[in-house]
Amino acid sequence: MDIFQLTAVELGQKIKEKEISVVEAVQKFMERIEATEQDINSFVTVDKEGALAQAEAVQKKIDAGELTGPLAGVPVAIKDNMCIKGQLTTCSSKILGNFKPTFTSEAVLNLQKAGAVIIGKTNMDEFAMGSTTETSYFGPTKNPHNTAHVPGGSSGGSCAAVAAGEVPYALGSDTGGSIRQPSSFCGVVGIKPTYGTVSRYGLIAYGSSLDQIGPVAKDVTDCAAILEAIASHDSKDSTSVQREDYDFTAALTDDVKGMKIGIPKDYFGEGLDAEVKSAIQKAVNVLEGKGAIVETFDLGLVKYAIPAYYVIASAEASSNLERFDGVKYGFRAEEYEGLHHMYKKSRSEGFGAEVKRRIMLGSFVLSSGYYDAYYLKALRTKALIKAEFDKAFAKYDVIIGPAAPTTAPELGKSLSDPLKMYLGDIYTISLNLAGLPGMSVPIGKDSKGLPIGMQIIGDCFQEKKMIRAAYTYECATNKEHETIAAMSKKEA
Amino acid sequence: MAKQYETVIGLEVHVELATKTKIFCGCSTEFGGAPNTHTCPVCTGMPGSLPVLNKQVVEYAMAVGLATNCKITQVCKFDRKNYFYPDNPQNYQISQLYLPIARDGYVEIEVGDVKKQVRIHEMHMEEDAGKLIHDEWDDSSLVDYNRSGVPLIEIVSEPDMRSSDEVIAYLEKLRLIIQYLGASDCKLQEGSMRADVNLSVREVGAAEFGTRTEMKNINSFKAIARAIEGERARQIELIEEGRQVIQETRRWDDNKESSYAMRSKEDAQDYRYFPEPDLVPIVISDDWIAKIKSQEPELRTEKLERYKNEFAIPQYDAEIITASKTMADLFEATTAICKKPKKVANWLMGETLRLMKEHAIEADDLKFSPENLAKLVLLADAGDINSSVAKEVFEKIFTDDIDPDQYVEEKGLKTVNDDGALKSAIETVIANNQKAVDEYKGGKEKAIGALVGQTMKAMQGKANPAKVNEMLREMLK
């Protein structure tokens, strides 16, 4: 079997059984990347030398019996907003185009402890702002299923890299759907955990109260294993939570008998593509067939999630991005007269249009005289949305709906109408506002051959129920990891 | 008749807290390290870093709040204050606006014989900024982030003060409370205590406040008094000329003894405050408050009373000694060793104050150890050294904290208590100073002084003058 078709856990097993060495695995993926990158552009940085050095070190530890976990020796790609010591970390922005951090983010450290080999940093929407990976300073990433389409965003590089078989798994980050929506568009599995589950230390912040790091992989088993590796209580992140359970792989059971699934009618109304809708209905039927109890219900306040989200996320972003000023690191304009001119020129030249739009929006909603009308109101809306979900989870174990209203749009069709692009986040952002976990699971393709994802939503700290539903669906449908693409055409 | 004006003053006082580490990271707060050596990704605002609150900061702030009769905000939060400046590495300062740690307190001040309360509007916790150093040589500015993230509390008073005397009394009171709590050393010169003065004037009897200005950069009590007098005169002059006082921030230049406008209200920045999402709310339980309250050390007022009662120290002396935590600590530690409070107080009130004046240092800067002062007290008390020797030794203790036992031994300054030696010295003096002897015997009492002096000289200063006097009188009978 082709190594690119293997899941991370399957590859880990083969490494453990010495069917393949870590160095060989890394070399194979490097070859794959070399062949596919010109079409896909998933990576900002590919660290071949570093990866081979890590591979040798990890192999020694595996041989010595020091590394025994399922991910030992398996290559991984990291979204370019997570700091890795000494390695370029750009957030796909010109302003951080030359930035090398002095420390490594906690989630990546946790992966390294599990024996992961980091092969590179993946492309993203600039500072994670966008839904298509087209706002990257380093050019758009393309959807491996059809390179005329976007991979989604902002973790488009991570999702496309996994879908294209460039890497077995990757880390993404999700502030308003940035793992789930591109996972849906690329036909991979992605989890956004409960807020506080994975440390944000070392994640370059977009919306601090909403950001979470999570796994992107070919199947549910991988995602559970990766989440188990990266989740930890971290005293360096005050919003990190000490959870009762970290054993997410324990939820990999093929059984949903008696599980109560709520289907929010509000997620299936106007704006939802008919093919996406019927695919989800079919998928839900599969779970019902396996013994789940399915019921529709009214989830309130859905339409208020988008304005509340864009107010809160932009406000936090406007402040989080103030540190990029040309003083200490990153890009500084070449010519300027005095400090304030340097600030203005460096930021004007260093940030892209979407980032500037959100900085302006965020600065506006926080400005004196508008704070109560916008920011405070958005915070109240956030609390009410959480209360709506609390009501729903009093009745249901999980909630199921679409991850996005459509399949992946064509390149160049989204950025011209940012408001429309923002509306595409309607099914994902309320989870970030409420802190809930959610995941996207591939459930088929539309008539154009583009993947469709189903979103499973859990209550806070109930990832295991969500994982169990996803795993059961996967088992029932005889999943096939489809590694695509652009490249297979060429090989053919 | 000229109009009578009243000055209305409120203060914003920043105090650096005496924690060992910074407010949001583990870096040292020590003053004066080489630039950017007490720094980490958090206090230099590196991307991806996150703040973690130092609990000691909350406890010091609670202690100061409780000691100034404030209500503690039991769910309090941090907010971000956004403004661009290179000394502020994230371009926002983590501070408190909406739910500050303490509110609605007061302290009592006394000016002359008049007691009054100055109300405290609120007190909040925040991080200090770094320092900019301008390099004249290549016309660039350098930033030192050692101070970035040092914890501060800002204490905002109500506009309750009416004169520079009241302002100084209020600042002295705050300084003593905070020093006694051990929450800060409150040194104005080193910047661990800084005051911004909000001042307006109005005609006596007016109901409304006048337009106020804010003065920054005042770093001594004397400069604060001068700045207040200067600003009062400036505002009165404007009003008398029929001009308007403009609401603005002014910088006091103590060398020129005048202030200049920094920015007007129109230029005032919009700080776009919002709750700091990287920190969780601080929930302060009744138990925690009770614990901090129970740990409150003896404050100045109680200490002063205790000194009077326990040690029989006069009111005036007790006031001077307790006016500085350093001196009070010195007094108590010394007394604990030598058990002679009255004598210790005398050293502090006499020689110590004299030498402080001579060396132009503050009580907070006293460096000598209680052990050495205690040894000196015991040496003098046992009659092992006479009082002039003791003064000489104390001066050495004051400047170099020498061990008096060792010093007296090495220099051979011990009083000779050998009556034989003293007697023979006196006999020689009597024999060689017939004139003075005659005068004394002739009833000229003062003549004995010359004989004592001669004897002391013969003894190289190592005799007890009282004893010499006594023996002389005996031998001249």
PDB file of C-alpha atoms in Angstrom, chain A residues 143 145 180-189 272-283 401-408 440-455 473 482:
ATOM      1  CA  ASN A 143      -7.984  22.418  -3.055  1.00  0.00           C
ATOM      2  CA  HIS A 145      -9.748  17.743  -5.066  1.00  0.00           C
ATOM      3  CA  ARG A 180     -13.834  22.539  10.545  1.00  0.00           C
ATOM      4  CA  GLN A 181     -14.663  24.451   7.354  1.00  0.00           C
ATOM      5  CA  PRO A 182     -11.436  23.646   5.442  1.00  0.00           C
ATOM      6  CA  SER A 183     -11.638  20.059   6.701  1.00  0.00           C
ATOM      7  CA  SER A 184     -15.094  19.905   5.181  1.00  0.00           C
ATOM      8  CA  PHE A 185     -13.875  21.450   1.901  1.00  0.00           C
ATOM      9  CA  CYS A 186     -10.858  19.123   1.688  1.00  0.00           C
ATOM     10  CA  GLY A 187     -12.584  15.903   2.765  1.00  0.00           C
ATOM     11  CA  VAL A 188     -10.534  15.361   5.918  1.00  0.00           C
ATOM     12  CA  VAL A 189     -11.417  15.083   9.618  1.00  0.00           C
ATOM     13  CA  LEU A 272     -27.788  25.911   2.520  1.00  0.00           C
ATOM     14  CA  ASP A 273     -26.817  24.146  -0.689  1.00  0.00           C
ATOM     15  CA  ALA A 274     -29.316  21.404  -1.589  1.00  0.00           C
ATOM     16  CA  GLU A 275     -26.627  18.774  -2.195  1.00  0.00           C
ATOM     17  CA  VAL A 276     -24.973  19.511   1.151  1.00  0.00           C
ATOM     18  CA  LYS A 277     -28.355  19.297   2.841  1.00  0.00           C
ATOM     19  CA  SER A 278     -29.263  15.916   1.412  1.00  0.00           C
ATOM     20  CA  ALA A 279     -25.777  14.510   2.107  1.00  0.00           C
ATOM     21  CA  ILE A 280     -26.139  15.412   5.764  1.00  0.00           C
ATOM     22  CA  GLN A 281     -29.638  13.993   5.945  1.00  0.00           C
ATOM     23  CA  LYS A 282     -28.267  10.739   4.560  1.00  0.00           C
ATOM     24  CA  ALA A 283     -25.411  10.696   7.036  1.00  0.00           C
ATOM     25  CA  GLY A 401     -25.432  20.028  11.065  1.00  0.00           C
ATOM     26  CA  PRO A 402     -23.408  21.196   8.096  1.00  0.00           C
ATOM     27  CA  ALA A 403     -19.880  22.640   8.543  1.00  0.00           C
ATOM     28  CA  ALA A 404     -20.406  25.117   5.700  1.00  0.00           C
ATOM     29  CA  PRO A 405     -23.367  26.161   3.543  1.00  0.00           C
ATOM     30  CA  THR A 406     -21.686  25.053   0.318  1.00  0.00           C
ATOM     31  CA  THR A 407     -18.766  23.019  -0.924  1.00  0.00           C
ATOM     32  CA  ALA A 408     -15.476  24.790  -1.733  1.00  0.00           C
ATOM     33  CA  SER A 440     -16.046  17.960  10.638  1.00  0.00           C
ATOM     34  CA  VAL A 441     -16.302  14.478   9.142  1.00  0.00           C
ATOM     35  CA  PRO A 442     -16.320  13.806   5.383  1.00  0.00           C
ATOM     36  CA  ILE A 443     -19.607  12.321   4.193  1.00  0.00           C
ATOM     37  CA  GLY A 444     -19.312  12.312   0.431  1.00  0.00           C
ATOM     38  CA  LYS A 445     -19.074  14.636  -2.542  1.00  0.00           C
ATOM     39  CA  ASP A 446     -21.293  16.921  -4.509  1.00  0.00           C
ATOM     40  CA  SER A 447     -21.961  16.602  -8.232  1.00  0.00           C
ATOM     41  CA  LYS A 448     -18.792  18.599  -8.967  1.00  0.00           C
ATOM     42  CA  GLY A 449     -16.742  16.068  -7.046  1.00  0.00           C
ATOM     43  CA  LEU A 450     -16.063  18.400  -4.133  1.00  0.00           C
ATOM     44  CA  PRO A 451     -16.138  16.985  -0.599  1.00  0.00           C
ATOM     45  CA  ILE A 452     -18.983  17.625   1.828  1.00  0.00           C
ATOM     46  CA  GLY A 453     -18.429  17.648   5.566  1.00  0.00           C
ATOM     47  CA  MET A 454     -20.796  16.970   8.439  1.00  0.00           C
ATOM     48  CA  GLN A 455     -20.312  18.948  11.624  1.00  0.00           C
ATOM     49  CA  TYR A 473     -20.428   6.818  11.183  1.00  0.00           C
ATOM     50  CA  GLU A 482      -8.919   9.206  -0.315  1.00  0.00           C
TER      51      GLU A 482
END
